[in-house]
CSV table of N, CA, C and O in Angstrom, one decimal:
chain,number,residue,atom,x,y,z
O,174,MET,N,0.8,-1.2,0.0
O,174,MET,CA,0.0,0.0,0.0
O,174,MET,C,0.9,1.2,0.0
O,174,MET,O,1.8,1.3,0.8
O,175,ARG,N,0.6,2.2,-0.8
O,175,ARG,CA,1.3,3.4,-1.0
O,175,ARG,C,0.9,4.4,0.1
O,175,ARG,O,-0.2,4.5,0.5
O,176,THR,N,1.9,5.3,0.4
O,176,THR,CA,1.6,6.4,1.3
O,176,THR,C,1.1,7.5,0.4
O,176,THR,O,0.9,7.3,-0.8
O,177,ALA,N,1.0,8.7,0.9
O,177,ALA,CA,0.5,9.9,0.1
O,177,ALA,C,1.4,10.0,-1.1
O,177,ALA,O,2.6,10.0,-1.1
O,178,GLU,N,0.7,10.2,-2.2
O,178,GLU,CA,1.4,10.3,-3.5
O,178,GLU,C,1.8,11.7,-3.8
O,178,GLU,O,1.1,12.7,-3.4
O,179,HIS,N,2.9,11.9,-4.4
O,179,HIS,CA,3.4,13.2,-4.8
O,179,HIS,C,3.6,13.1,-6.3
O,179,HIS,O,3.7,12.1,-7.0
O,180,THR,N,3.7,14.3,-6.9
O,180,THR,CA,3.9,14.4,-8.4
O,180,THR,C,5.4,14.4,-8.6
O,180,THR,O,6.1,15.1,-8.1
O,181,LEU,N,5.8,13.5,-9.5
O,181,LEU,CA,7.1,13.4,-9.9
O,181,LEU,C,7.4,14.7,-10.7
O,181,LEU,O,6.7,15.2,-11.6
O,182,GLU,N,8.5,15.4,-10.3
O,182,GLU,CA,8.9,16.6,-10.9
O,182,GLU,C,10.0,16.4,-11.9
O,182,GLU,O,10.8,15.4,-11.9
O,183,ARG,N,10.1,17.3,-12.9
O,183,ARG,CA,11.2,17.3,-13.8
O,183,ARG,C,12.5,17.7,-13.1
O,183,ARG,O,12.5,18.5,-12.3
O,184,PRO,N,13.7,17.1,-13.6
O,184,PRO,CA,14.9,17.6,-13.0
O,184,PRO,C,15.2,19.0,-13.3
O,184,PRO,O,14.8,19.5,-14.4
O,185,ILE,N,15.8,19.7,-12.4
O,185,ILE,CA,16.3,21.1,-12.7
O,185,ILE,C,17.8,20.9,-13.1
O,185,ILE,O,18.6,20.4,-12.4
O,186,LEU,N,18.1,21.3,-14.4
O,186,LEU,CA,19.4,21.0,-14.9
O,186,LEU,C,20.5,21.5,-14.1
O,186,LEU,O,21.6,20.9,-13.9
O,187,SER,N,20.4,22.7,-13.5
O,187,SER,CA,21.5,23.3,-12.7
O,187,SER,C,21.6,22.6,-11.4
O,187,SER,O,22.7,22.8,-10.7
O,188,GLU,N,20.7,21.8,-10.9
O,188,GLU,CA,20.8,21.2,-9.6
O,188,GLU,C,20.8,19.7,-9.7
O,188,GLU,O,21.3,19.1,-8.7
O,189,ASP,N,20.2,19.1,-10.7
O,189,ASP,CA,20.0,17.6,-10.7
O,189,ASP,C,20.8,16.8,-11.7
O,189,ASP,O,20.5,15.7,-11.9
O,190,VAL,N,21.7,17.4,-12.3
O,190,VAL,CA,22.6,16.7,-13.2
O,190,VAL,C,24.0,16.7,-12.6
O,190,VAL,O,24.6,17.7,-12.3
O,191,VAL,N,24.5,15.5,-12.3
O,191,VAL,CA,25.8,15.3,-11.6
O,191,VAL,C,26.7,14.3,-12.3
O,191,VAL,O,26.2,13.4,-13.0
O,192,SER,N,27.9,14.5,-12.2
O,192,SER,CA,28.9,13.5,-12.7
O,192,SER,C,28.9,12.2,-11.9
O,192,SER,O,28.5,12.2,-10.8
O,193,PHE,N,29.3,11.2,-12.6
O,193,PHE,CA,29.4,9.9,-11.9
O,193,PHE,C,30.3,10.0,-10.6
O,193,PHE,O,30.0,9.5,-9.6
O,194,THR,N,31.4,10.7,-10.8
O,194,THR,CA,32.4,10.9,-9.7
O,194,THR,C,31.7,11.6,-8.5
O,194,THR,O,31.8,11.1,-7.4
O,195,ASP,N,31.0,12.7,-8.8
O,195,ASP,CA,30.3,13.4,-7.7
O,195,ASP,C,29.2,12.5,-7.1
O,195,ASP,O,29.1,12.5,-5.9
O,196,CYS,N,28.5,11.8,-7.9
O,196,CYS,CA,27.4,10.9,-7.4
O,196,CYS,C,28.0,9.9,-6.5
O,196,CYS,O,27.4,9.6,-5.5
O,197,ARG,N,29.0,9.3,-6.9
O,197,ARG,CA,29.6,8.2,-6.2
O,197,ARG,C,30.0,8.7,-4.8
O,197,ARG,O,29.8,7.9,-3.8
O,198,GLY,N,30.5,9.9,-4.6
O,198,GLY,CA,30.9,10.4,-3.4
O,198,GLY,C,29.8,10.9,-2.5
O,198,GLY,O,29.9,11.1,-1.3
O,199,ARG,N,28.6,11.2,-3.1
O,199,ARG,CA,27.5,11.8,-2.4
O,199,ARG,C,26.2,11.0,-2.6
O,199,ARG,O,25.1,11.6,-2.5
O,200,LEU,N,26.3,9.7,-2.8
O,200,LEU,CA,25.1,8.9,-3.1
O,200,LEU,C,24.0,9.0,-2.1
O,200,LEU,O,22.8,9.2,-2.5
O,201,ALA,N,24.3,8.9,-0.8
O,201,ALA,CA,23.3,9.0,0.2
O,201,ALA,C,22.6,10.3,0.2
O,201,ALA,O,21.3,10.4,0.3
O,202,GLU,N,23.3,11.4,-0.1
O,202,GLU,CA,22.7,12.7,-0.2
O,202,GLU,C,21.8,12.8,-1.3
O,202,GLU,O,20.7,13.3,-1.2
O,203,TYR,N,22.1,12.2,-2.5
O,203,TYR,CA,21.3,12.2,-3.6
O,203,TYR,C,20.0,11.3,-3.4
O,203,TYR,O,19.0,11.7,-3.9
O,204,PHE,N,20.2,10.2,-2.7
O,204,PHE,CA,19.0,9.4,-2.4
O,204,PHE,C,18.0,10.3,-1.6
O,204,PHE,O,16.8,10.3,-1.9
O,205,ASP,N,18.5,11.0,-0.6
O,205,ASP,CA,17.6,11.8,0.2
O,205,ASP,C,17.0,12.9,-0.6
O,205,ASP,O,15.8,13.3,-0.5
O,206,LYS,N,17.8,13.5,-1.5
O,206,LYS,CA,17.3,14.6,-2.4
O,206,LYS,C,16.1,14.1,-3.2
O,206,LYS,O,15.1,14.8,-3.4
O,207,THR,N,16.3,12.9,-3.8
O,207,THR,CA,15.2,12.4,-4.7
O,207,THR,C,13.9,12.2,-3.9
O,207,THR,O,12.8,12.4,-4.4
O,208,ARG,N,14.1,11.8,-2.6
O,208,ARG,CA,12.9,11.5,-1.8
O,208,ARG,C,12.2,12.8,-1.4
O,208,ARG,O,11.0,12.9,-1.3
O,209,THR,N,13.0,13.9,-1.1
O,209,THR,CA,12.4,15.1,-0.6
O,209,THR,C,11.9,16.0,-1.8
O,209,THR,O,10.9,16.7,-1.6
O,210,THR,N,12.6,16.0,-2.9
O,210,THR,CA,12.2,16.9,-4.0
O,210,THR,C,11.3,16.3,-5.0
O,210,THR,O,10.7,17.0,-5.8
O,211,HIS,N,11.3,15.0,-5.0
O,211,HIS,CA,10.5,14.2,-6.0
O,211,HIS,C,11.0,14.5,-7.5
O,211,HIS,O,10.3,14.4,-8.4
O,212,ARG,N,12.3,14.9,-7.5
O,212,ARG,CA,13.0,15.1,-8.8
O,212,ARG,C,14.1,14.0,-9.0
O,212,ARG,O,14.8,13.8,-8.1
O,213,PRO,N,14.2,13.4,-10.2
O,213,PRO,CA,15.3,12.5,-10.4
O,213,PRO,C,16.6,13.2,-10.5
O,213,PRO,O,16.7,14.4,-10.8
O,214,ILE,N,17.7,12.4,-10.3
O,214,ILE,CA,19.0,12.9,-10.5
O,214,ILE,C,19.5,12.3,-11.8
O,214,ILE,O,19.4,11.1,-11.9
O,215,VAL,N,20.1,13.1,-12.6
O,215,VAL,CA,20.6,12.6,-13.9
O,215,VAL,C,22.2,12.5,-13.7
O,215,VAL,O,22.8,13.5,-13.3
O,216,VAL,N,22.7,11.3,-13.9
O,216,VAL,CA,24.1,11.1,-13.7
O,216,VAL,C,24.8,11.0,-15.1
O,216,VAL,O,24.3,10.4,-16.0
O,217,THR,N,25.9,11.7,-15.2
O,217,THR,CA,26.7,11.8,-16.5
O,217,THR,C,28.0,11.0,-16.3
O,217,THR,O,28.5,10.9,-15.3
O,218,GLN,N,28.4,10.4,-17.5
O,218,GLN,CA,29.7,9.8,-17.6
O,218,GLN,C,30.4,10.4,-18.8
O,218,GLN,O,29.7,10.4,-19.9
O,219,ASN,N,31.6,10.9,-18.7
O,219,ASN,CA,32.3,11.5,-19.8
O,219,ASN,C,31.4,12.6,-20.5
O,219,ASN,O,31.4,12.7,-21.7
O,220,GLY,N,30.7,13.3,-19.7
O,220,GLY,CA,29.9,14.4,-20.2
O,220,GLY,C,28.6,14.1,-20.8
O,220,GLY,O,27.9,15.0,-21.3
O,221,ARG,N,28.2,12.8,-20.8
O,221,ARG,CA,26.9,12.4,-21.4
O,221,ARG,C,26.0,11.8,-20.3
O,221,ARG,O,26.4,11.0,-19.5
O,222,ALA,N,24.8,12.2,-20.4
O,222,ALA,CA,23.8,11.6,-19.4
O,222,ALA,C,23.6,10.1,-19.7
O,222,ALA,O,23.4,9.7,-20.9
O,223,THR,N,23.8,9.3,-18.7
O,223,THR,CA,23.7,7.9,-18.8
O,223,THR,C,22.7,7.2,-17.9
O,223,THR,O,22.2,6.1,-18.3
O,224,THR,N,22.4,7.8,-16.8
O,224,THR,CA,21.7,7.1,-15.8
O,224,THR,C,20.8,8.1,-15.0
O,224,THR,O,21.1,9.2,-14.9
O,225,VAL,N,19.6,7.6,-14.5
O,225,VAL,CA,18.8,8.4,-13.7
O,225,VAL,C,18.6,7.7,-12.4
O,225,VAL,O,18.3,6.5,-12.3
O,226,ILE,N,18.7,8.4,-11.3
O,226,ILE,CA,18.4,7.9,-10.0
O,226,ILE,C,17.1,8.6,-9.5
O,226,ILE,O,17.0,9.8,-9.6
O,227,MET,N,16.1,7.8,-9.1
O,227,MET,CA,14.9,8.4,-8.6
O,227,MET,C,14.3,7.6,-7.5
O,227,MET,O,14.6,6.4,-7.3
O,228,ASN,N,13.6,8.2,-6.6
O,228,ASN,CA,12.9,7.6,-5.5
O,228,ASN,C,12.0,6.5,-6.0
O,228,ASN,O,11.3,6.7,-6.9
O,229,LEU,N,12.0,5.4,-5.3
O,229,LEU,CA,11.2,4.2,-5.7
O,229,LEU,C,9.7,4.5,-5.7
O,229,LEU,O,9.0,4.1,-6.6
O,230,ALA,N,9.2,5.2,-4.7
O,230,ALA,CA,7.8,5.5,-4.7
O,230,ALA,C,7.4,6.4,-5.9
O,230,ALA,O,6.3,6.2,-6.5
O,231,ASP,N,8.3,7.3,-6.3
O,231,ASP,CA,8.0,8.1,-7.4
O,231,ASP,C,8.0,7.3,-8.7
O,231,ASP,O,7.2,7.5,-9.6
O,232,TRP,N,9.0,6.4,-8.8
O,232,TRP,CA,9.1,5.5,-10.0
O,232,TRP,C,7.9,4.7,-10.1
O,232,TRP,O,7.3,4.5,-11.2
O,233,GLU,N,7.4,4.1,-9.0
O,233,GLU,CA,6.2,3.2,-9.0
O,233,GLU,C,5.0,4.0,-9.5
O,233,GLU,O,4.2,3.5,-10.3
O,234,GLN,N,4.9,5.2,-9.0
O,234,GLN,CA,3.7,6.1,-9.4
O,234,GLN,C,3.8,6.4,-10.9
O,234,GLN,O,2.8,6.3,-11.6
O,235,ALA,N,5.0,6.8,-11.3
O,235,ALA,CA,5.2,7.1,-12.8
O,235,ALA,C,5.0,5.9,-13.7
O,235,ALA,O,4.3,6.0,-14.7
O,236,PHE,N,5.5,4.8,-13.2
O,236,PHE,CA,5.3,3.5,-14.0
O,236,PHE,C,3.8,3.1,-14.1
O,236,PHE,O,3.3,2.7,-15.1
O,237,ALA,N,3.1,3.3,-12.9
O,237,ALA,CA,1.7,2.9,-12.9
O,237,ALA,C,0.9,3.8,-13.9
O,237,ALA,O,0.0,3.4,-14.6
O,238,ALA,N,1.3,5.1,-13.9
O,238,ALA,CA,0.6,6.1,-14.8
O,238,ALA,C,0.9,5.7,-16.2
O,238,ALA,O,0.0,5.8,-17.1
O,239,TRP,N,2.1,5.3,-16.5
O,239,TRP,CA,2.5,4.9,-17.9
O,239,TRP,C,1.7,3.7,-18.3
O,239,TRP,O,1.2,3.6,-19.4
O,240,GLU,N,1.6,2.7,-17.4
O,240,GLU,CA,0.9,1.5,-17.7
O,240,GLU,C,-0.6,1.8,-18.0
O,240,GLU,O,-1.2,1.2,-18.9
O,241,GLU,N,-1.2,2.7,-17.2
O,241,GLU,CA,-2.6,3.0,-17.3
O,241,GLU,C,-2.8,3.7,-18.7
O,241,GLU,O,-3.7,3.4,-19.4
O,242,THR,N,-1.9,4.6,-19.1
O,242,THR,CA,-1.9,5.3,-20.4
O,242,THR,C,-1.8,4.3,-21.5
O,242,THR,O,-2.5,4.3,-22.5
O,243,LYS,N,-0.8,3.3,-21.3
O,243,LYS,CA,-0.6,2.3,-22.4
O,243,LYS,C,-1.9,1.4,-22.5
O,243,LYS,O,-2.3,1.2,-23.6
O,244,LEU,N,-2.4,1.0,-21.4
O,244,LEU,CA,-3.6,0.2,-21.4
O,244,LEU,C,-4.8,1.0,-22.1
O,244,LEU,O,-5.5,0.4,-22.9
O,245,THR,N,-4.9,2.2,-21.8
O,245,THR,CA,-6.0,3.0,-22.4
O,245,THR,C,-5.8,3.1,-23.9
O,245,THR,O,-6.8,3.0,-24.6
O,246,ARG,N,-4.6,3.3,-24.3
O,246,ARG,CA,-4.3,3.4,-25.8
O,246,ARG,C,-4.6,2.0,-26.4
O,246,ARG,O,-5.2,2.0,-27.5
O,247,GLU,N,-4.3,0.9,-25.8
O,247,GLU,CA,-4.6,-0.4,-26.3
O,247,GLU,C,-6.1,-0.6,-26.4
O,247,GLU,O,-6.6,-1.2,-27.4
O,248,VAL,N,-6.8,-0.3,-25.4
O,248,VAL,CA,-8.3,-0.5,-25.4
O,248,VAL,C,-8.9,0.4,-26.5
O,248,VAL,O,-9.8,-0.1,-27.2
O,249,LEU,N,-8.5,1.7,-26.6
O,249,LEU,CA,-9.0,2.5,-27.6
O,249,LEU,C,-8.7,2.0,-29.0
O,249,LEU,O,-9.5,2.1,-29.9
O,250,ASN,N,-7.5,1.5,-29.2
O,250,ASN,CA,-7.1,0.9,-30.5
O,250,ASN,C,-8.0,-0.3,-30.8
O,250,ASN,O,-8.5,-0.4,-31.9
O,251,ASP,N,-8.2,-1.1,-29.8
O,251,ASP,CA,-9.0,-2.3,-30.0
O,251,ASP,C,-10.5,-1.9,-30.4
O,251,ASP,O,-11.1,-2.5,-31.2
O,252,PHE,N,-10.9,-0.8,-29.7
O,252,PHE,CA,-12.3,-0.3,-30.0
O,252,PHE,C,-12.4,0.2,-31.4
O,252,PHE,O,-13.4,-0.1,-32.1
O,253,GLU,N,-11.4,0.9,-31.9
O,253,GLU,CA,-11.4,1.4,-33.3
O,253,GLU,C,-11.4,0.3,-34.3
O,253,GLU,O,-12.1,0.3,-35.3
O,254,ILE,N,-10.6,-0.8,-34.0
O,254,ILE,CA,-10.6,-1.9,-34.8
O,254,ILE,C,-11.9,-2.6,-34.9
O,254,ILE,O,-12.5,-3.0,-35.9
O,255,SER,N,-12.6,-2.7,-33.7
O,255,SER,CA,-13.9,-3.4,-33.6
O,255,SER,C,-14.9,-2.6,-34.4
O,255,SER,O,-15.8,-3.1,-35.0
O,256,MET,N,-14.8,-1.2,-34.3
O,256,MET,CA,-15.8,-0.4,-35.0
O,256,MET,C,-15.7,-0.6,-36.5
O,256,MET,O,-16.7,-0.7,-37.3
O,257,GLU,N,-14.4,-0.7,-37.0
O,257,GLU,CA,-14.2,-1.0,-38.4
O,257,GLU,C,-14.7,-2.3,-38.8
O,257,GLU,O,-15.4,-2.5,-39.9
O,258,GLN,N,-14.5,-3.3,-38.0
O,258,GLN,CA,-15.0,-4.7,-38.2
O,258,GLN,C,-16.5,-4.7,-38.2
O,258,GLN,O,-17.2,-5.3,-39.1
O,259,PHE,N,-17.1,-4.0,-37.3
O,259,PHE,CA,-18.6,-3.9,-37.2
O,259,PHE,C,-19.2,-3.3,-38.5
O,259,PHE,O,-20.1,-3.8,-39.1
O,260,LYS,N,-18.5,-2.2,-39.0
O,260,LYS,CA,-18.9,-1.6,-40.3
O,260,LYS,C,-18.9,-2.5,-41.4
O,260,LYS,O,-19.7,-2.4,-42.4
O,261,ARG,N,-17.9,-3.5,-41.4
O,261,ARG,CA,-17.8,-4.5,-42.5
O,261,ARG,C,-18.6,-5.7,-42.2
O,261,ARG,O,-18.6,-6.7,-42.9
O,262,GLY,N,-19.4,-5.7,-41.1
O,262,GLY,CA,-20.2,-6.9,-40.8
O,262,GLY,C,-19.4,-8.0,-40.2
O,262,GLY,O,-19.8,-9.2,-40.3
O,263,GLU,N,-18.2,-7.8,-39.6
O,263,GLU,CA,-17.4,-8.8,-39.1
O,263,GLU,C,-17.4,-8.9,-37.6
O,263,GLU,O,-16.4,-9.3,-37.0
O,264,GLY,N,-18.4,-8.5,-36.9
O,264,GLY,CA,-18.5,-8.5,-35.5
O,264,GLY,C,-18.5,-9.9,-34.9
O,264,GLY,O,-18.6,-10.9,-35.6
O,265,ILE,N,-18.3,-9.9,-33.5
O,265,ILE,CA,-18.3,-11.2,-32.8
O,265,ILE,C,-19.4,-11.0,-31.7
O,265,ILE,O,-19.7,-9.8,-31.3
O,266,PRO,N,-20.0,-12.0,-31.2
O,266,PRO,CA,-21.0,-11.9,-30.1
O,266,PRO,C,-20.4,-11.2,-28.9
O,266,PRO,O,-19.2,-11.4,-28.6
O,267,PHE,N,-21.2,-10.4,-28.2
O,267,PHE,CA,-20.7,-9.6,-27.1
O,267,PHE,C,-20.1,-10.5,-26.0
O,267,PHE,O,-19.0,-10.2,-25.4
O,268,GLU,N,-20.6,-11.6,-25.7
O,268,GLU,CA,-20.1,-12.5,-24.7
O,268,GLU,C,-18.6,-13.0,-25.1
O,268,GLU,O,-17.8,-13.1,-24.2
O,269,GLN,N,-18.4,-13.2,-26.4
O,269,GLN,CA,-17.1,-13.6,-26.8
O,269,GLN,C,-16.1,-12.5,-26.7
O,269,GLN,O,-15.0,-12.6,-26.2
O,270,PHE,N,-16.6,-11.3,-27.0
O,270,PHE,CA,-15.8,-10.1,-26.8
O,270,PHE,C,-15.3,-9.9,-25.3
O,270,PHE,O,-14.2,-9.7,-25.0
O,271,VAL,N,-16.3,-10.0,-24.4
O,271,VAL,CA,-16.0,-9.9,-23.0
O,271,VAL,C,-15.0,-10.9,-22.6
O,271,VAL,O,-14.0,-10.6,-21.9
O,272,THR,N,-15.2,-12.1,-22.9
O,272,THR,CA,-14.3,-13.2,-22.6
O,272,THR,C,-12.9,-13.0,-23.1
O,272,THR,O,-11.9,-13.1,-22.4
O,273,GLU,N,-12.8,-12.6,-24.4
O,273,GLU,CA,-11.4,-12.4,-25.0
O,273,GLU,C,-10.8,-11.1,-24.4
O,273,GLU,O,-9.5,-11.1,-24.2
O,274,THR,N,-11.5,-10.1,-24.1
O,274,THR,CA,-11.0,-8.9,-23.5
O,274,THR,C,-10.5,-9.2,-22.1
O,274,THR,O,-9.3,-8.7,-21.7
O,275,ARG,N,-11.2,-9.9,-21.3
O,275,ARG,CA,-10.8,-10.2,-20.0
O,275,ARG,C,-9.5,-11.0,-20.0
O,275,ARG,O,-8.6,-10.8,-19.2
O,276,LYS,N,-9.4,-12.0,-20.9
O,276,LYS,CA,-8.2,-12.8,-21.0
O,276,LYS,C,-7.0,-12.0,-21.5
O,276,LYS,O,-5.9,-12.1,-20.9
O,277,LYS,N,-7.2,-11.1,-22.5
O,277,LYS,CA,-6.1,-10.3,-23.0
O,277,LYS,C,-5.6,-9.4,-22.0
O,277,LYS,O,-4.3,-9.2,-21.9
O,278,TYR,N,-6.4,-8.7,-21.1
O,278,TYR,CA,-6.0,-7.7,-20.2
O,278,TYR,C,-5.9,-8.3,-18.8
O,278,TYR,O,-5.6,-7.5,-17.8
O,279,GLY,N,-6.1,-9.6,-18.6
O,279,GLY,CA,-5.9,-10.1,-17.2
O,279,GLY,C,-7.0,-9.6,-16.3
O,279,GLY,O,-6.7,-9.5,-15.1
O,280,LEU,N,-8.2,-9.4,-16.7
O,280,LEU,CA,-9.3,-8.9,-15.9
O,280,LEU,C,-10.1,-10.0,-15.3
O,280,LEU,O,-10.3,-11.0,-15.8
């Protein structure tokens, strides 16, 4: 069960982009920072962004939102396909649709 949810914030480039060397020496501090600011830390190696450190609760919230958006797009896509099939007279019985949809989305 999650505690109060916060909104994941975008990194502030002047504050949240750090080199690997700096990150390695201050890792605990950056862990605390991601927890309190809800902003990820972008870690660079050889001047290029390579890794993101973020608080686990924020990651779970962001991932859940992404999954919900992905599922919504898939359902809408399936709906559009079914409407085209219906227009062509290629429909399936409602009960079959419900069964297949539940199976496909684990409902």
